[in-house]
PDB file of C-alpha atoms in Angstrom:
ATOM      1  CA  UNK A   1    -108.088 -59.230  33.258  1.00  0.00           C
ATOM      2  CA  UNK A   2    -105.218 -61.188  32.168  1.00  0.00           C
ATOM      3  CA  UNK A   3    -102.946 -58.232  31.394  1.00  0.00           C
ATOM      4  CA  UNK A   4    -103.335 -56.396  34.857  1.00  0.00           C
ATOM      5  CA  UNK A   5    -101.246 -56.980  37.293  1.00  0.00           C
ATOM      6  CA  UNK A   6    -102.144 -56.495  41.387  1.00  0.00           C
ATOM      7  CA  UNK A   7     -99.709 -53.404  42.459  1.00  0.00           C
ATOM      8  CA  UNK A   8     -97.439 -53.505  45.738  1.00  0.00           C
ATOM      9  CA  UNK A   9     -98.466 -51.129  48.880  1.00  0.00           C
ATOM     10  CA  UNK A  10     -95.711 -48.803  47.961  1.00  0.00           C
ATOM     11  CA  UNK A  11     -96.786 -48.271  44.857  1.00  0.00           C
ATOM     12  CA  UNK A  12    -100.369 -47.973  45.660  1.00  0.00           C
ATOM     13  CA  UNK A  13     -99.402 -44.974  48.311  1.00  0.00           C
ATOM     14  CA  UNK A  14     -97.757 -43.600  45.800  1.00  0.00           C
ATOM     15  CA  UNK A  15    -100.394 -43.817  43.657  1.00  0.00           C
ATOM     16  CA  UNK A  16    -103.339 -42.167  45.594  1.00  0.00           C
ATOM     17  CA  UNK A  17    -100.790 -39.763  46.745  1.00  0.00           C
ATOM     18  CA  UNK A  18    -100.327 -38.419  43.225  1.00  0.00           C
ATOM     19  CA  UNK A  19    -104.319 -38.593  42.927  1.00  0.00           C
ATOM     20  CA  UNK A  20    -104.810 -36.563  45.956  1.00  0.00           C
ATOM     21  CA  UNK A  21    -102.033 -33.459  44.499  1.00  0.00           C
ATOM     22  CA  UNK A  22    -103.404 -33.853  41.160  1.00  0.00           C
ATOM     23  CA  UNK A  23    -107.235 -33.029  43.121  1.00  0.00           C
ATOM     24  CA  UNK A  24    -105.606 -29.888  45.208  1.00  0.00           C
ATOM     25  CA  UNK A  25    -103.879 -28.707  41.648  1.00  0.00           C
ATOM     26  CA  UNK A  26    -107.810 -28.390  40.918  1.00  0.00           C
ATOM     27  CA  UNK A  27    -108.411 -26.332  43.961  1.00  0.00           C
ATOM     28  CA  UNK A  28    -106.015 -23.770  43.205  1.00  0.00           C
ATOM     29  CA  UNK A  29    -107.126 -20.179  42.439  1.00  0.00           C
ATOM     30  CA  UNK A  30    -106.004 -18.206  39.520  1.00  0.00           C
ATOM     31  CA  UNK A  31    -104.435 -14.401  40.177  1.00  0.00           C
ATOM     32  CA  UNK A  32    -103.875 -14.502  43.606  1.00  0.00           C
ATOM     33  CA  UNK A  33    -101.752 -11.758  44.873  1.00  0.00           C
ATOM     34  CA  UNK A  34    -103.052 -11.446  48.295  1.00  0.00           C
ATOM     35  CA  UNK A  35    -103.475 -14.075  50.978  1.00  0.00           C
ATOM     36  CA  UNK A  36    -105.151 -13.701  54.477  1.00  0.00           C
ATOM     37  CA  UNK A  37    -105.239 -16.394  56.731  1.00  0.00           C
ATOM     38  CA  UNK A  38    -107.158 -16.432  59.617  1.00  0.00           C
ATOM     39  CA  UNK A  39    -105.152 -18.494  62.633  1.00  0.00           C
ATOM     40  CA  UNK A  40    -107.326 -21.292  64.739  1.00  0.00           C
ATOM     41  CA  UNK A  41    -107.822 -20.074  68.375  1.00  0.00           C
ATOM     42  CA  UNK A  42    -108.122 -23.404  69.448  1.00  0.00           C
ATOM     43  CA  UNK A  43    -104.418 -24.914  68.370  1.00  0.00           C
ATOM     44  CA  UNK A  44    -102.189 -23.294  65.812  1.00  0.00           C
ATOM     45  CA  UNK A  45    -100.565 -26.796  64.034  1.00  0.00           C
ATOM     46  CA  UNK A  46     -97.842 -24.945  61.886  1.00  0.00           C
ATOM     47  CA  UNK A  47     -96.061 -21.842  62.612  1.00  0.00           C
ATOM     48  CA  UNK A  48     -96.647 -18.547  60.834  1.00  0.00           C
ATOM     49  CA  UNK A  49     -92.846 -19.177  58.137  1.00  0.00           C
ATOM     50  CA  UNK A  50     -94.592 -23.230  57.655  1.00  0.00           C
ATOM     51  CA  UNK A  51     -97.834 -21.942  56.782  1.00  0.00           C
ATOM     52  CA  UNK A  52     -96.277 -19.178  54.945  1.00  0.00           C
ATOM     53  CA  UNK A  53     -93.788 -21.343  52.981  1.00  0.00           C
ATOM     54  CA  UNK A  54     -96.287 -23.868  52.075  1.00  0.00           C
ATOM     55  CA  UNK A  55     -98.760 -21.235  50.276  1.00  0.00           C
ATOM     56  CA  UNK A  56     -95.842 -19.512  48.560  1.00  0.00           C
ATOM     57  CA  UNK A  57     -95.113 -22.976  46.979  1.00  0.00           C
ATOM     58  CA  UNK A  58     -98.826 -23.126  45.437  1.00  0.00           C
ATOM     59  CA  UNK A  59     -99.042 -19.327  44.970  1.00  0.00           C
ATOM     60  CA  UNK A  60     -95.255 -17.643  44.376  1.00  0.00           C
ATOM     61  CA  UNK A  61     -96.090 -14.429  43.223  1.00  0.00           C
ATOM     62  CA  UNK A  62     -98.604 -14.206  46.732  1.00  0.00           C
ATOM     63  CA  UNK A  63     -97.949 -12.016  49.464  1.00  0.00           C
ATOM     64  CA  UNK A  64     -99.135 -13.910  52.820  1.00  0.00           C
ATOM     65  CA  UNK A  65    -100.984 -11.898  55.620  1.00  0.00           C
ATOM     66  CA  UNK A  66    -102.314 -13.925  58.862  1.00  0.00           C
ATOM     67  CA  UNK A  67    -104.939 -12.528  61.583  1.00  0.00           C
ATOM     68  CA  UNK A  68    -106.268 -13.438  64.838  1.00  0.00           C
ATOM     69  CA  UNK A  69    -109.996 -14.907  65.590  1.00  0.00           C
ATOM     70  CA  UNK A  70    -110.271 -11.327  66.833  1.00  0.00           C
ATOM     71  CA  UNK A  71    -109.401  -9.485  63.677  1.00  0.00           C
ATOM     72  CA  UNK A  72    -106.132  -8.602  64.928  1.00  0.00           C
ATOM     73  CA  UNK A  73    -103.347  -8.534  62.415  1.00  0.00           C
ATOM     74  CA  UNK A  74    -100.300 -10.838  63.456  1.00  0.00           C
ATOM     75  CA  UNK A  75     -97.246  -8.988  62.043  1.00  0.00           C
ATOM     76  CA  UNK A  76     -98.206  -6.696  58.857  1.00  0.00           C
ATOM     77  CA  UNK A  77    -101.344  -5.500  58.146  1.00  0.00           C
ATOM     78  CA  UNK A  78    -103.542  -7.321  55.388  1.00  0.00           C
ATOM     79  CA  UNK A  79    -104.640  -4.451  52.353  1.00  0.00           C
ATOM     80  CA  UNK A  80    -108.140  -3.800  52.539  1.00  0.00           C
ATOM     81  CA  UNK A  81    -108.483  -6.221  49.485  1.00  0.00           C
ATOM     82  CA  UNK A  82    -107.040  -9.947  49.072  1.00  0.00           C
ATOM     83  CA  UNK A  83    -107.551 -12.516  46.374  1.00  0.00           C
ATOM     84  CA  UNK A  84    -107.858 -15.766  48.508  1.00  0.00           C
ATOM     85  CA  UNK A  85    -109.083 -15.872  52.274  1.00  0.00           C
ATOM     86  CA  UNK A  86    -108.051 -18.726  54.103  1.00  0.00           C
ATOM     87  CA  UNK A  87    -110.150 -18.975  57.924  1.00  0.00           C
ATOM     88  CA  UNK A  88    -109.006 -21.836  59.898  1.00  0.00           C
ATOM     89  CA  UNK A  89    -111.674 -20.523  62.625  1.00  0.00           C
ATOM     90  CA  UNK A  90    -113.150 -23.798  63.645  1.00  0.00           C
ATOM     91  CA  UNK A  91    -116.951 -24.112  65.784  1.00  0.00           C
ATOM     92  CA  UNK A  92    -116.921 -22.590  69.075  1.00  0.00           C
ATOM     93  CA  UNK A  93    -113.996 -20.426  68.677  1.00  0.00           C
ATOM     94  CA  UNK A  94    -115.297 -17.019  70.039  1.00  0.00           C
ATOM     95  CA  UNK A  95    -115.007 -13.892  67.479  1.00  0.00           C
ATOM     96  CA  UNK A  96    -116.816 -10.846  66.901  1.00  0.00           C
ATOM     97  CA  UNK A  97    -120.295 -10.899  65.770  1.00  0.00           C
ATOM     98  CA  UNK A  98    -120.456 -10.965  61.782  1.00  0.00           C
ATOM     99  CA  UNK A  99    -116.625 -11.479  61.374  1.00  0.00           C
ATOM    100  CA  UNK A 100    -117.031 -13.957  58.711  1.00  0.00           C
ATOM    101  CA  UNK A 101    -119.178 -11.378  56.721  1.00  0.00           C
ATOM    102  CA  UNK A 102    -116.400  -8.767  56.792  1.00  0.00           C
ATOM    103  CA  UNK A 103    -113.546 -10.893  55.757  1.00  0.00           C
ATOM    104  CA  UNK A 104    -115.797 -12.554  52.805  1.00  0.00           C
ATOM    105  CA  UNK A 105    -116.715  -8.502  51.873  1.00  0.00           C
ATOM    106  CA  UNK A 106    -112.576  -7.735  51.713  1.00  0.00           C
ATOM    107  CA  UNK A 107    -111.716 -10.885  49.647  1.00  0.00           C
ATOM    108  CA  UNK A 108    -112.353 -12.324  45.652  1.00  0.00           C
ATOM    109  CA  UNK A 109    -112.609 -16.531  47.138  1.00  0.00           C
ATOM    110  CA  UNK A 110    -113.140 -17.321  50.563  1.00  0.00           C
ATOM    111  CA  UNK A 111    -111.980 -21.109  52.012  1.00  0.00           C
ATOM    112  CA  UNK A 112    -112.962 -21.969  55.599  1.00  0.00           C
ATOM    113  CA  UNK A 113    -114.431 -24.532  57.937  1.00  0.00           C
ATOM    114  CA  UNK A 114    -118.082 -24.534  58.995  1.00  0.00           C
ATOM    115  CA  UNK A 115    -118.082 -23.006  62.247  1.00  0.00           C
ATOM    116  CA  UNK A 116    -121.647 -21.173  61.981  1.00  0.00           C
ATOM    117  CA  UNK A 117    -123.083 -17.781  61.239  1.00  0.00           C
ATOM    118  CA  UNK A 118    -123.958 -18.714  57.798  1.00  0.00           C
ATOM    119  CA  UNK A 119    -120.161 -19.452  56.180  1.00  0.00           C
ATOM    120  CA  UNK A 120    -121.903 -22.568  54.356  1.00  0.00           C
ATOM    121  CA  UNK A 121    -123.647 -19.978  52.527  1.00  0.00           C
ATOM    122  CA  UNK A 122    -121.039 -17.218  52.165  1.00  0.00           C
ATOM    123  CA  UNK A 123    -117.493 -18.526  51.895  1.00  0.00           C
ATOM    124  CA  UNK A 124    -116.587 -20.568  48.507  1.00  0.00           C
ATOM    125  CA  UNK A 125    -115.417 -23.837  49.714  1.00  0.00           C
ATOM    126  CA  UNK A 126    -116.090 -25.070  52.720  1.00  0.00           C
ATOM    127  CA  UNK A 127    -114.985 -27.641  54.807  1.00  0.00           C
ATOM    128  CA  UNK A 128    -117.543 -29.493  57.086  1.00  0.00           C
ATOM    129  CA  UNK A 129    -116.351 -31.145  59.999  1.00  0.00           C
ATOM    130  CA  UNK A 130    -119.810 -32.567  61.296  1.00  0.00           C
ATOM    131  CA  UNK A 131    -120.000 -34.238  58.378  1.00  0.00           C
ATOM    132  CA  UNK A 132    -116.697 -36.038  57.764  1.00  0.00           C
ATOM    133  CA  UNK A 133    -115.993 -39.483  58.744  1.00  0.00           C
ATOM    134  CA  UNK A 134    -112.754 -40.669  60.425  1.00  0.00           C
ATOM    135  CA  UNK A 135    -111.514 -36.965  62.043  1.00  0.00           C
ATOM    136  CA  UNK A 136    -109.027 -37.953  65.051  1.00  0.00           C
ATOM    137  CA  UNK A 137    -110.429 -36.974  68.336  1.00  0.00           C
ATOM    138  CA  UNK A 138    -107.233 -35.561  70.288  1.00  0.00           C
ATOM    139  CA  UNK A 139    -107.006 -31.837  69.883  1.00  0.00           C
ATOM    140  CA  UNK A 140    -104.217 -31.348  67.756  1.00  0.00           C
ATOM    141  CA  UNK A 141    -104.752 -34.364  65.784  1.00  0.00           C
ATOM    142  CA  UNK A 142    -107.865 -33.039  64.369  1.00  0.00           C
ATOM    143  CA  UNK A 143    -106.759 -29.526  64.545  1.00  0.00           C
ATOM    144  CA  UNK A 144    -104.124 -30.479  61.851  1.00  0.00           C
ATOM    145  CA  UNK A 145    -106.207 -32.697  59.918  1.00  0.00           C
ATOM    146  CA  UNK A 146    -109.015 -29.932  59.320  1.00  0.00           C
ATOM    147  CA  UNK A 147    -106.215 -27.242  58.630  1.00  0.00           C
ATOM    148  CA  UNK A 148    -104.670 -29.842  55.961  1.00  0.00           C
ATOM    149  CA  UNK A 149    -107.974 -30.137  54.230  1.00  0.00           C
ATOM    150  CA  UNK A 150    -108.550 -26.584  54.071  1.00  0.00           C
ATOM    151  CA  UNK A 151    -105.693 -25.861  52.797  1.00  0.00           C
ATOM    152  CA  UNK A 152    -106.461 -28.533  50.248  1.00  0.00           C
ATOM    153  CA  UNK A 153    -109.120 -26.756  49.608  1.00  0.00           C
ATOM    154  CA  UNK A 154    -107.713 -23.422  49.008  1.00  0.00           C
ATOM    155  CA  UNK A 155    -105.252 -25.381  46.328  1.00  0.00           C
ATOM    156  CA  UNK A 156    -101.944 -25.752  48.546  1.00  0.00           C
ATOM    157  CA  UNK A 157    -100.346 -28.625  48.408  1.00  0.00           C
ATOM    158  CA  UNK A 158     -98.819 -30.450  51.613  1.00  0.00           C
ATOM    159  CA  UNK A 159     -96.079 -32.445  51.263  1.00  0.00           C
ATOM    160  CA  UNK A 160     -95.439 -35.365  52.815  1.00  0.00           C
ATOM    161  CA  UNK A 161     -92.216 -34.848  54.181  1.00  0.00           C
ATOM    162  CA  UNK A 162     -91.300 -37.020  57.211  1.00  0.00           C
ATOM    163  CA  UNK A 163     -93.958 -39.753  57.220  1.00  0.00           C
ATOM    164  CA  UNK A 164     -92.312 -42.971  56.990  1.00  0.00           C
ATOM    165  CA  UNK A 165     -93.623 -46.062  55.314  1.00  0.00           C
ATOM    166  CA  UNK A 166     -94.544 -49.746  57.561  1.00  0.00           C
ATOM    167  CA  UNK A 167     -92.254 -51.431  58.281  1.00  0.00           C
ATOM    168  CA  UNK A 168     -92.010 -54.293  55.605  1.00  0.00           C
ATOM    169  CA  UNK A 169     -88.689 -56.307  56.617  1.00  0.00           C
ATOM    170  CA  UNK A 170     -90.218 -59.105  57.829  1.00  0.00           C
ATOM    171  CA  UNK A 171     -92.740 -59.604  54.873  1.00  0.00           C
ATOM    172  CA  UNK A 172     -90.547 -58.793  52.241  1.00  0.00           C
ATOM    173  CA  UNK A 173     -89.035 -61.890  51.737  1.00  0.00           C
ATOM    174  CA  UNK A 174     -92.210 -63.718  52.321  1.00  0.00           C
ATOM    175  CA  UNK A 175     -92.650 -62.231  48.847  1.00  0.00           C
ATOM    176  CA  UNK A 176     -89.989 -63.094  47.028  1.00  0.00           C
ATOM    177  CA  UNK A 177     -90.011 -66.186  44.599  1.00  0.00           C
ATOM    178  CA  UNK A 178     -88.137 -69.493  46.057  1.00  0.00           C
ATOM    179  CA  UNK A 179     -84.940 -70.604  45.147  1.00  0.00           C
ATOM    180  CA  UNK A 180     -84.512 -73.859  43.213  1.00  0.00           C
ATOM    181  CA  UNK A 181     -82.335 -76.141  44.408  1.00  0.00           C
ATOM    182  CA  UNK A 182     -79.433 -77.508  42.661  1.00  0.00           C
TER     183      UNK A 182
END
């Protein structure tokens, strides 16, 4: 088409990163007061204030409760009732039998990964590790690319704060028009 014209990297990163928020925006839940999220055994990627931060930005009014694989409460104890469970418990992390039953009983929509005992079936959204192409294979790598897409999937937005662009200096000027000469 005569009228398009081809976009520049930047702008294309730009682009799909403004796709991907506008796709978590349709992920988030509506009257959440109460949040419970269930900490990885295998690698915690951010800290309890990050994690807690991050959901506050997507749910303000949200009061933030985290628990162990274990069902040990880490700091103040979760109400017997939340809005929005969030159970970064990933396949092969031990727990007690029927955990994932429990927590889905105590809360309105359940996010997790698929780490057996029947969560495809029980939680809301699920995300499927088995399944997914292109997971990084060093622990903590993958650790915090699962946890980002669950929390995707629970409607919290991560921003990308620190990631730096390629380096473009030498290909920049490759791009510019030429100079005429006088």
């Amino acid at each position: 088409m005569p009228g398009l014209q081809k976009t520049d990297p930047e702008s294309q990163a730009c682009l799909s990163q403004m796709t991907k928020q506008e796709a978590i925006l349709g992920n988030r839940v509506s009257g959440v007061k109460f949040v419970l999220i269930v900490l990885s055994a295998r690698g915690i990627v951010f800290d309890q204030e990050a994690l807690r931060q991050k959901v506050m930005l997507s749910y303000p009014d949200a009061a933030v409760f985290f628990q162990t694989t274990y069902g040990q409460a880490v700091g103040l104890e979760a109400p017997s009732r939340v809005d929005l469970l969030i159970d970064f418990t990933g396949p092969g992390q031990r727990q007690r039998w029927f955990f994932s039953r429990s927590l889905r009983k105590k809360a309105r929509f359940a996010v997790g990964r698929n780490a057996g005992m029947f969560r495809r079936r029980i939680y809301d959204r699920i995300f499927d590790e088995s399944v997914e192409s292109g997971i990084p294979t060093e622990l903590l790598e993958r650790e915090r690319y699962v946890q980002k897409k669950v929390l995707s999937l629970a409607g919290v937005a991560m921003v990308p704060a620190g990631e730096t662009p390629p380096d473009r200096g030498k290909t920049i000027a490759l791009e510019l028009p030429r100079m005429k000469k006088l």
